């Protein structure tokens, strides 16, 4: 029995008491993305397993350890998406978007699934806001995507956030780098974890991203990819820095950033929060110029980022950020008796059509219990509808905060309510200015 009353480990419920915060943050994400020309895309929660193996890379932690993979009833191997870039790339190839007008800019918000050890800021189901830009080779595009991420973070009110950038080069400059890395790690082969011993011959760069304490301490002194960049990659990286400088965006170059997914090339970056402990990367992204063609599409440049929504919320909560007030019930109509209940339904219907949140009794409760409820939900106004009100066609509307009462006719209730609410908003605005 216990199982059906408890969510799966590493998953979170977003409760109605918090939804206004998520709606605010997610609303800003899409709104700001649209200022940069990014339009929303929605892709499935699951894909053929190869979509992730081919793109994220089969020597990464994500593919080797973290994917939720299963065979469906038709015997196909299916995986719950651990991130959205792979599915988005599959989609933009399938629908010919990368053959159309470029750059093509898309953004998304969606759930991701990774079998990881749950802890603060590390969940098995989490959500990402992300953007992807296809067909843009210039360093201006890298700076634009970074600037978008920063604007989102600043707009939702985050403080104490820093931008770290690096370049991990292209396959060309990586040849020499892989050689240097292999030499370095070969000298320490006995101390590497088992997974990394295997990575040493297949993809030594992945060792830099290993979370095991021994491998990560060895990684600190390993050769840095930034010292092996070819001219083209070095020029691109210099260009990104020049554009960031022009945009007035502060950053530090952190040669340790390699990112945990195989598809990155050239620029990689992270936004790191000083307020959420060990899981401090709120947003990570970069360029992945080879991925679209590797997935069967045309040769187009591409870049993007993924921002962890739960980690961002954690940082905002820890910083005691002020969110906009949650929406409240505008008016609660408390009917006494059947006839009044019918009238209440008519009034509420009109109020809602006019855009007000109106509630009435749907439990068959007495007046006292109804008023208690109206109080609990923080209704701004309340109205009691009894026999007298129905006969006179007038009722009293009460401001629940001040206790002030006004008369209002039942016939054009919604119209008059508009004026009452308008006055309330004006008064509270005046109060906040004083
Ligand atoms: P980490 O190094 O923390 O494991 P990652 O490199 O695996 O992160 P990405 O794959 O780049 O992360 O995902 C982008 C963002 O998604 C991260 O910066 C983080 O904010 C968020 N994220 C990743 N994994 C999780 C998770 N298990 N729980 C919550 N958020 C996550
Ligand atoms: Mg990870």
XYZ file of C-alpha atoms and ligand atoms in Angstrom:
466
model
C 0.000 0.000 0.000
C 2.789 2.386 0.912
C 3.880 2.432 -2.748
C 0.699 3.993 -4.078
C 0.813 6.838 -1.583
C 4.354 7.871 -2.312
C 5.879 9.438 -5.418
C 8.806 7.654 -7.054
C 12.151 8.524 -5.459
C 13.745 11.528 -7.139
C 10.475 12.942 -8.478
C 8.756 16.090 -7.261
C 5.137 17.164 -7.255
C 4.606 20.798 -8.101
C 1.807 21.761 -5.728
C -0.925 24.339 -6.403
C 0.552 26.577 -3.702
C 3.720 26.926 -5.802
C 2.269 26.952 -9.299
C 2.202 30.744 -9.611
C 5.984 30.783 -9.112
C 6.593 28.213 -11.846
C 4.121 29.953 -14.166
C 5.941 33.242 -13.628
C 9.391 31.741 -14.263
C 8.339 29.616 -17.245
C 6.301 32.492 -18.710
C 9.386 34.743 -18.582
C 11.526 32.031 -20.203
C 9.302 31.754 -23.272
C 8.686 35.501 -23.390
C 12.386 36.376 -23.344
C 13.242 33.611 -25.824
C 10.715 35.145 -28.213
C 12.486 38.525 -27.954
C 15.468 36.790 -29.563
C 13.285 35.112 -32.204
C 13.072 31.653 -30.622
C 9.725 29.850 -31.129
C 8.445 27.001 -28.994
C 8.820 23.395 -30.132
C 7.345 20.333 -28.369
C 8.838 16.906 -28.918
C 7.899 13.521 -27.408
C 8.970 12.458 -23.937
C 10.332 9.226 -25.429
C 12.348 8.459 -28.526
C 14.085 5.447 -30.049
C 17.054 4.697 -27.787
C 19.505 5.254 -30.680
C 18.503 8.940 -30.827
C 20.273 9.465 -27.492
C 23.041 6.906 -27.968
C 24.085 8.543 -31.231
C 23.895 12.141 -30.014
C 24.576 12.275 -26.278
C 27.274 9.650 -26.865
C 27.624 6.088 -25.648
C 30.642 6.772 -23.435
C 28.861 9.479 -21.413
C 27.513 9.009 -17.884
C 24.057 9.861 -19.202
C 23.994 6.975 -21.705
C 26.065 4.510 -19.723
C 24.382 4.934 -16.350
C 21.436 7.275 -16.292
C 18.911 6.440 -19.018
C 15.459 4.988 -18.443
C 15.439 2.468 -21.277
C 12.883 -0.268 -21.854
C 11.468 -2.443 -24.617
C 7.911 -1.560 -25.578
C 5.321 -4.234 -26.345
C 6.462 -4.259 -29.975
C 10.009 -5.084 -28.901
C 11.475 -1.653 -29.768
C 14.046 -0.128 -27.461
C 12.598 3.125 -26.139
C 14.222 5.710 -23.855
C 12.677 8.463 -21.764
C 14.513 11.597 -22.850
C 17.435 12.480 -20.530
C 17.613 15.900 -22.265
C 15.798 17.564 -25.141
C 18.479 18.527 -27.668
C 18.635 15.056 -29.242
C 14.863 14.866 -29.799
C 14.760 18.440 -31.090
C 17.542 17.672 -33.578
C 15.683 14.540 -34.690
C 12.569 16.663 -35.173
C 14.145 19.569 -37.089
C 15.740 17.065 -39.483
C 12.529 15.024 -39.881
C 10.440 18.126 -40.635
C 12.996 19.765 -42.908
C 13.366 22.800 -40.635
C 17.140 22.706 -41.064
C 16.628 22.852 -44.851
C 14.504 26.006 -44.588
C 15.290 29.591 -43.608
C 18.338 29.700 -41.354
C 19.031 30.423 -38.609
C 16.114 28.391 -37.268
C 15.579 29.174 -33.593
C 13.515 26.983 -31.278
C 12.919 26.812 -27.538
C 11.185 24.392 -25.199
C 10.203 23.519 -21.650
C 9.925 19.846 -20.804
C 10.574 16.982 -18.414
C 13.825 14.980 -18.478
C 14.524 11.576 -16.918
C 17.829 10.395 -15.516
C 18.513 7.502 -13.169
C 20.814 9.387 -10.790
C 21.313 9.417 -7.042
C 18.590 11.808 -5.857
C 19.797 14.713 -3.720
C 19.216 18.461 -3.446
C 19.146 19.798 -7.013
C 19.532 16.320 -8.546
C 16.301 14.559 -9.432
C 15.241 11.594 -11.549
C 12.531 13.643 -13.170
C 13.444 17.281 -13.675
C 12.515 19.977 -16.151
C 14.575 22.008 -18.539
C 14.019 25.224 -20.365
C 16.222 25.198 -23.422
C 16.927 26.905 -26.708
C 18.555 25.621 -29.893
C 19.740 27.697 -32.825
C 20.472 25.987 -36.171
C 22.505 27.365 -39.066
C 24.552 30.062 -37.300
C 28.331 29.822 -37.542
C 29.287 33.224 -36.214
C 30.520 33.804 -32.646
C 27.717 36.406 -32.495
C 25.291 33.470 -32.219
C 27.139 32.049 -29.195
C 26.979 35.435 -27.489
C 23.288 35.800 -28.398
C 22.360 32.464 -26.845
C 24.406 33.217 -23.722
C 22.838 36.656 -23.482
C 19.353 35.105 -23.711
C 20.179 32.743 -20.826
C 21.486 35.591 -18.728
C 18.455 37.778 -19.434
C 16.147 34.971 -18.285
C 18.127 34.480 -15.091
C 18.228 38.197 -14.332
C 14.546 38.733 -15.149
C 13.367 36.032 -12.749
C 15.445 37.769 -10.086
C 18.459 35.508 -9.565
C 21.472 36.962 -7.784
C 24.964 35.658 -7.249
C 25.214 33.937 -10.634
C 28.405 33.670 -12.661
C 29.101 32.757 -16.256
C 31.954 30.388 -17.030
C 33.015 29.713 -20.606
C 35.487 27.456 -22.345
C 36.234 26.099 -25.797
C 36.603 22.368 -26.302
C 37.626 22.711 -29.936
C 36.627 20.738 -32.995
C 37.442 17.113 -33.973
C 40.546 18.433 -35.741
C 42.221 20.068 -32.727
C 40.950 17.312 -30.480
C 43.129 14.704 -32.187
C 46.281 16.126 -30.571
C 44.457 16.769 -27.344
C 43.222 13.177 -27.092
C 46.802 11.995 -27.559
C 48.023 14.208 -24.709
C 45.148 13.161 -22.472
C 45.686 9.470 -23.142
C 49.353 9.802 -22.234
C 48.484 11.601 -19.018
C 45.794 9.180 -17.865
C 47.730 6.092 -19.002
C 50.345 7.024 -16.418
C 47.595 6.753 -13.771
C 45.627 3.874 -15.246
C 45.611 1.857 -12.028
C 43.846 4.542 -10.044
C 41.077 5.253 -12.603
C 37.599 3.883 -11.944
C 36.509 0.933 -14.034
C 34.283 2.975 -16.371
C 37.100 5.445 -17.035
C 39.608 2.688 -17.800
C 37.272 1.730 -20.619
C 36.852 5.399 -21.621
C 40.626 5.835 -21.852
C 40.824 4.067 -25.195
C 37.368 5.047 -26.513
C 36.956 8.695 -25.444
C 39.508 9.998 -22.899
C 37.802 13.411 -22.637
C 34.890 11.793 -20.810
C 37.218 11.012 -17.879
C 37.335 14.765 -17.214
C 33.619 14.650 -16.486
C 33.672 11.586 -14.182
C 32.114 12.207 -10.777
C 34.266 9.628 -8.918
C 36.570 11.435 -6.435
C 39.779 9.760 -7.699
C 39.117 10.461 -11.380
C 37.978 14.023 -10.742
C 41.066 14.824 -8.668
C 43.295 13.371 -11.418
C 41.342 15.424 -13.964
C 42.363 18.663 -12.240
C 45.971 18.354 -13.397
C 45.214 16.889 -16.821
C 46.213 18.800 -19.992
C 43.689 21.510 -20.881
C 41.863 21.419 -24.196
C 42.072 25.194 -24.490
C 45.865 24.816 -24.988
C 45.277 22.615 -28.053
C 42.868 24.755 -30.106
C 43.421 25.055 -33.855
C 43.472 28.556 -35.385
C 39.831 28.404 -36.436
C 38.645 27.383 -32.951
C 40.905 29.933 -31.264
C 39.564 32.714 -33.528
C 36.017 31.626 -32.837
C 36.611 31.657 -29.088
C 38.203 35.115 -29.281
C 35.165 36.240 -31.268
C 32.753 34.944 -28.633
C 34.650 36.847 -25.945
C 34.604 40.030 -28.041
C 30.833 39.768 -28.524
C 30.268 39.083 -24.819
C 32.400 42.127 -23.981
C 30.344 44.203 -26.405
C 27.139 43.029 -24.715
C 28.605 43.990 -21.328
C 28.396 40.388 -20.099
C 30.929 39.356 -17.483
C 32.485 35.889 -17.644
C 35.438 33.872 -16.555
C 37.238 31.345 -18.716
C 37.183 28.013 -16.911
C 39.348 25.462 -18.783
C 37.860 22.657 -16.630
C 34.432 22.835 -18.284
C 34.025 19.997 -20.784
C 30.245 19.295 -20.415
C 28.821 15.826 -19.936
C 27.431 15.241 -23.431
C 29.554 14.197 -26.391
C 28.067 16.430 -29.041
C 29.657 19.715 -27.975
C 32.272 21.481 -30.119
C 34.003 24.844 -29.666
C 32.150 27.035 -27.152
C 30.806 25.501 -23.939
C 29.419 27.494 -21.032
C 27.733 27.202 -17.671
C 25.837 29.573 -15.413
C 26.775 28.701 -11.861
C 24.879 29.746 -8.744
C 26.597 30.435 -5.445
C 23.427 29.567 -3.519
C 22.522 25.934 -4.159
C 25.448 23.926 -2.828
C 27.111 21.133 -4.771
C 24.646 20.971 -7.694
C 25.535 24.520 -8.636
C 25.167 24.546 -12.436
C 21.826 26.107 -13.249
C 22.349 26.209 -16.999
C 24.742 24.501 -19.368
C 25.177 24.689 -23.088
C 27.374 25.237 -26.060
C 27.945 24.638 -29.732
C 27.360 21.282 -31.414
C 28.326 21.878 -35.023
C 28.646 18.203 -35.952
C 25.461 16.826 -34.451
C 22.860 17.540 -37.129
C 24.840 15.794 -39.855
C 25.810 13.000 -37.477
C 22.069 12.434 -36.929
C 21.462 12.172 -40.684
C 20.673 15.825 -41.452
C 22.509 18.436 -43.525
C 25.780 20.013 -42.386
C 24.511 22.937 -40.319
C 26.066 24.699 -37.394
C 24.089 24.530 -34.166
C 24.189 25.625 -30.548
C 21.964 25.893 -27.500
C 21.585 25.436 -23.775
C 19.529 23.604 -21.182
C 18.497 25.303 -17.944
C 17.405 23.177 -14.978
C 14.134 24.631 -13.763
C 14.167 22.914 -10.336
C 17.740 24.048 -9.677
C 16.797 27.565 -10.676
C 13.791 27.494 -8.328
C 16.008 26.185 -5.538
C 18.385 29.112 -6.007
C 15.482 31.577 -6.085
C 13.963 30.076 -2.915
C 17.332 30.096 -1.131
C 17.732 33.743 -2.087
C 14.242 34.505 -0.731
C 13.198 35.977 -4.078
C 9.908 37.878 -4.148
C 7.581 36.252 -6.662
C 4.481 38.024 -7.979
C 1.462 37.393 -5.705
C -0.592 34.324 -6.567
C -3.937 34.997 -8.180
C -6.804 35.249 -5.670
C -10.537 34.701 -5.846
C -12.153 38.024 -6.813
C -15.544 37.309 -5.353
C -17.155 34.492 -3.402
C -20.939 34.234 -3.723
C -22.566 32.457 -0.765
C -26.097 31.311 -1.568
C -28.599 30.241 1.104
C -30.979 27.707 -0.402
C -31.670 26.163 -3.802
C -33.122 29.201 -5.572
C -30.253 31.400 -4.477
C -27.788 28.704 -5.625
C -29.288 28.857 -9.135
C -28.913 32.652 -9.165
C -25.327 32.308 -7.905
C -24.535 30.032 -10.846
C -25.869 32.642 -13.285
C -23.854 35.460 -11.673
C -20.640 33.424 -11.482
C -20.949 32.419 -15.123
C -21.128 36.048 -16.211
C -18.281 37.093 -13.894
C -15.986 34.402 -15.286
C -16.862 35.347 -18.863
C -15.784 38.866 -17.952
C -12.466 37.530 -16.675
C -12.986 37.501 -12.910
C -12.275 34.574 -10.629
C -15.662 33.834 -9.068
C -16.518 30.966 -6.766
C -19.689 29.762 -5.135
C -20.814 26.825 -3.027
C -20.421 23.448 -4.705
C -20.578 21.408 -1.472
C -24.081 22.256 -0.204
C -22.657 23.926 2.915
C -24.308 26.347 5.332
C -23.466 30.051 5.412
C -20.941 29.881 8.259
C -18.895 27.146 6.601
C -19.024 28.983 3.272
C -17.720 32.224 4.780
C -14.925 30.316 6.497
C -13.953 28.898 3.116
C -14.112 32.319 1.429
C -11.754 33.574 4.113
C -9.379 30.628 3.701
C -9.030 31.079 -0.051
C -8.416 34.792 0.466
C -11.418 36.011 -1.543
C -11.244 39.772 -2.094
C -15.024 40.243 -1.881
C -17.962 38.181 -0.668
C -21.688 38.309 -1.226
C -24.489 36.569 0.672
C -27.528 35.640 -1.430
C -30.660 34.894 0.617
C -34.421 35.279 0.147
C -34.344 39.042 0.842
C -31.651 39.658 -1.743
C -33.548 37.661 -4.333
C -36.801 39.552 -3.628
C -35.161 43.002 -3.672
C -32.785 42.103 -6.517
C -29.973 43.786 -4.554
C -27.211 42.455 -2.368
C -24.337 43.680 -0.232
C -20.822 43.103 -1.468
C -18.235 43.043 1.280
C -14.555 43.886 1.013
C -13.110 40.972 3.006
C -10.060 42.928 4.137
C -11.623 46.222 5.270
C -15.142 44.969 6.031
C -16.528 47.836 3.923
C -19.905 47.048 2.351
C -21.531 48.389 -0.834
C -24.897 47.690 -2.434
C -24.950 46.114 -5.850
C -27.870 45.069 -8.039
C -28.197 41.417 -9.029
C -29.213 42.268 -12.593
C -25.960 43.677 -13.896
C -23.745 42.295 -11.152
C -20.713 41.572 -13.330
C -20.725 45.043 -14.875
C -20.871 46.754 -11.488
C -18.276 44.400 -10.062
C -15.875 45.518 -12.765
C -16.028 49.036 -11.356
C -15.648 47.883 -7.748
C -12.564 45.796 -8.598
C -11.157 48.635 -10.665
C -11.462 51.020 -7.676
C -9.775 48.456 -5.431
C -6.829 48.107 -7.801
C -6.534 51.910 -8.115
C -6.579 52.336 -4.320
C -3.951 49.677 -3.770
C -1.777 51.250 -6.456
C -2.100 54.643 -4.722
C -1.223 52.981 -1.388
C 1.866 51.393 -2.859
C 2.960 54.736 -4.360
C 2.440 56.543 -1.005
P 25.535 17.876 -13.666
O 26.984 18.077 -13.959
O 25.037 18.683 -12.516
O 25.168 16.431 -13.580
P 24.821 17.890 -16.426
O 26.069 18.314 -17.096
O 24.482 16.452 -16.400
O 24.764 18.473 -14.927
P 23.154 18.930 -18.526
O 22.956 17.618 -19.156
O 24.011 19.911 -19.209
O 23.617 18.730 -17.011
O 21.717 19.599 -18.237
C 21.518 21.011 -18.190
C 20.982 21.447 -16.860
O 19.916 20.609 -16.429
C 21.981 21.353 -15.716
O 22.805 22.460 -15.713
C 21.068 21.331 -14.509
O 20.632 22.639 -14.165
C 19.901 20.522 -15.005
N 20.031 19.123 -14.569
C 20.800 18.134 -15.099
N 20.626 16.983 -14.441
C 19.717 17.239 -13.460
C 19.100 16.451 -12.448
N 19.362 15.155 -12.310
N 18.209 17.043 -11.597
C 17.911 18.359 -11.733
N 18.453 19.159 -12.670
C 19.342 18.607 -13.525
Mg 24.712 14.957 -14.955
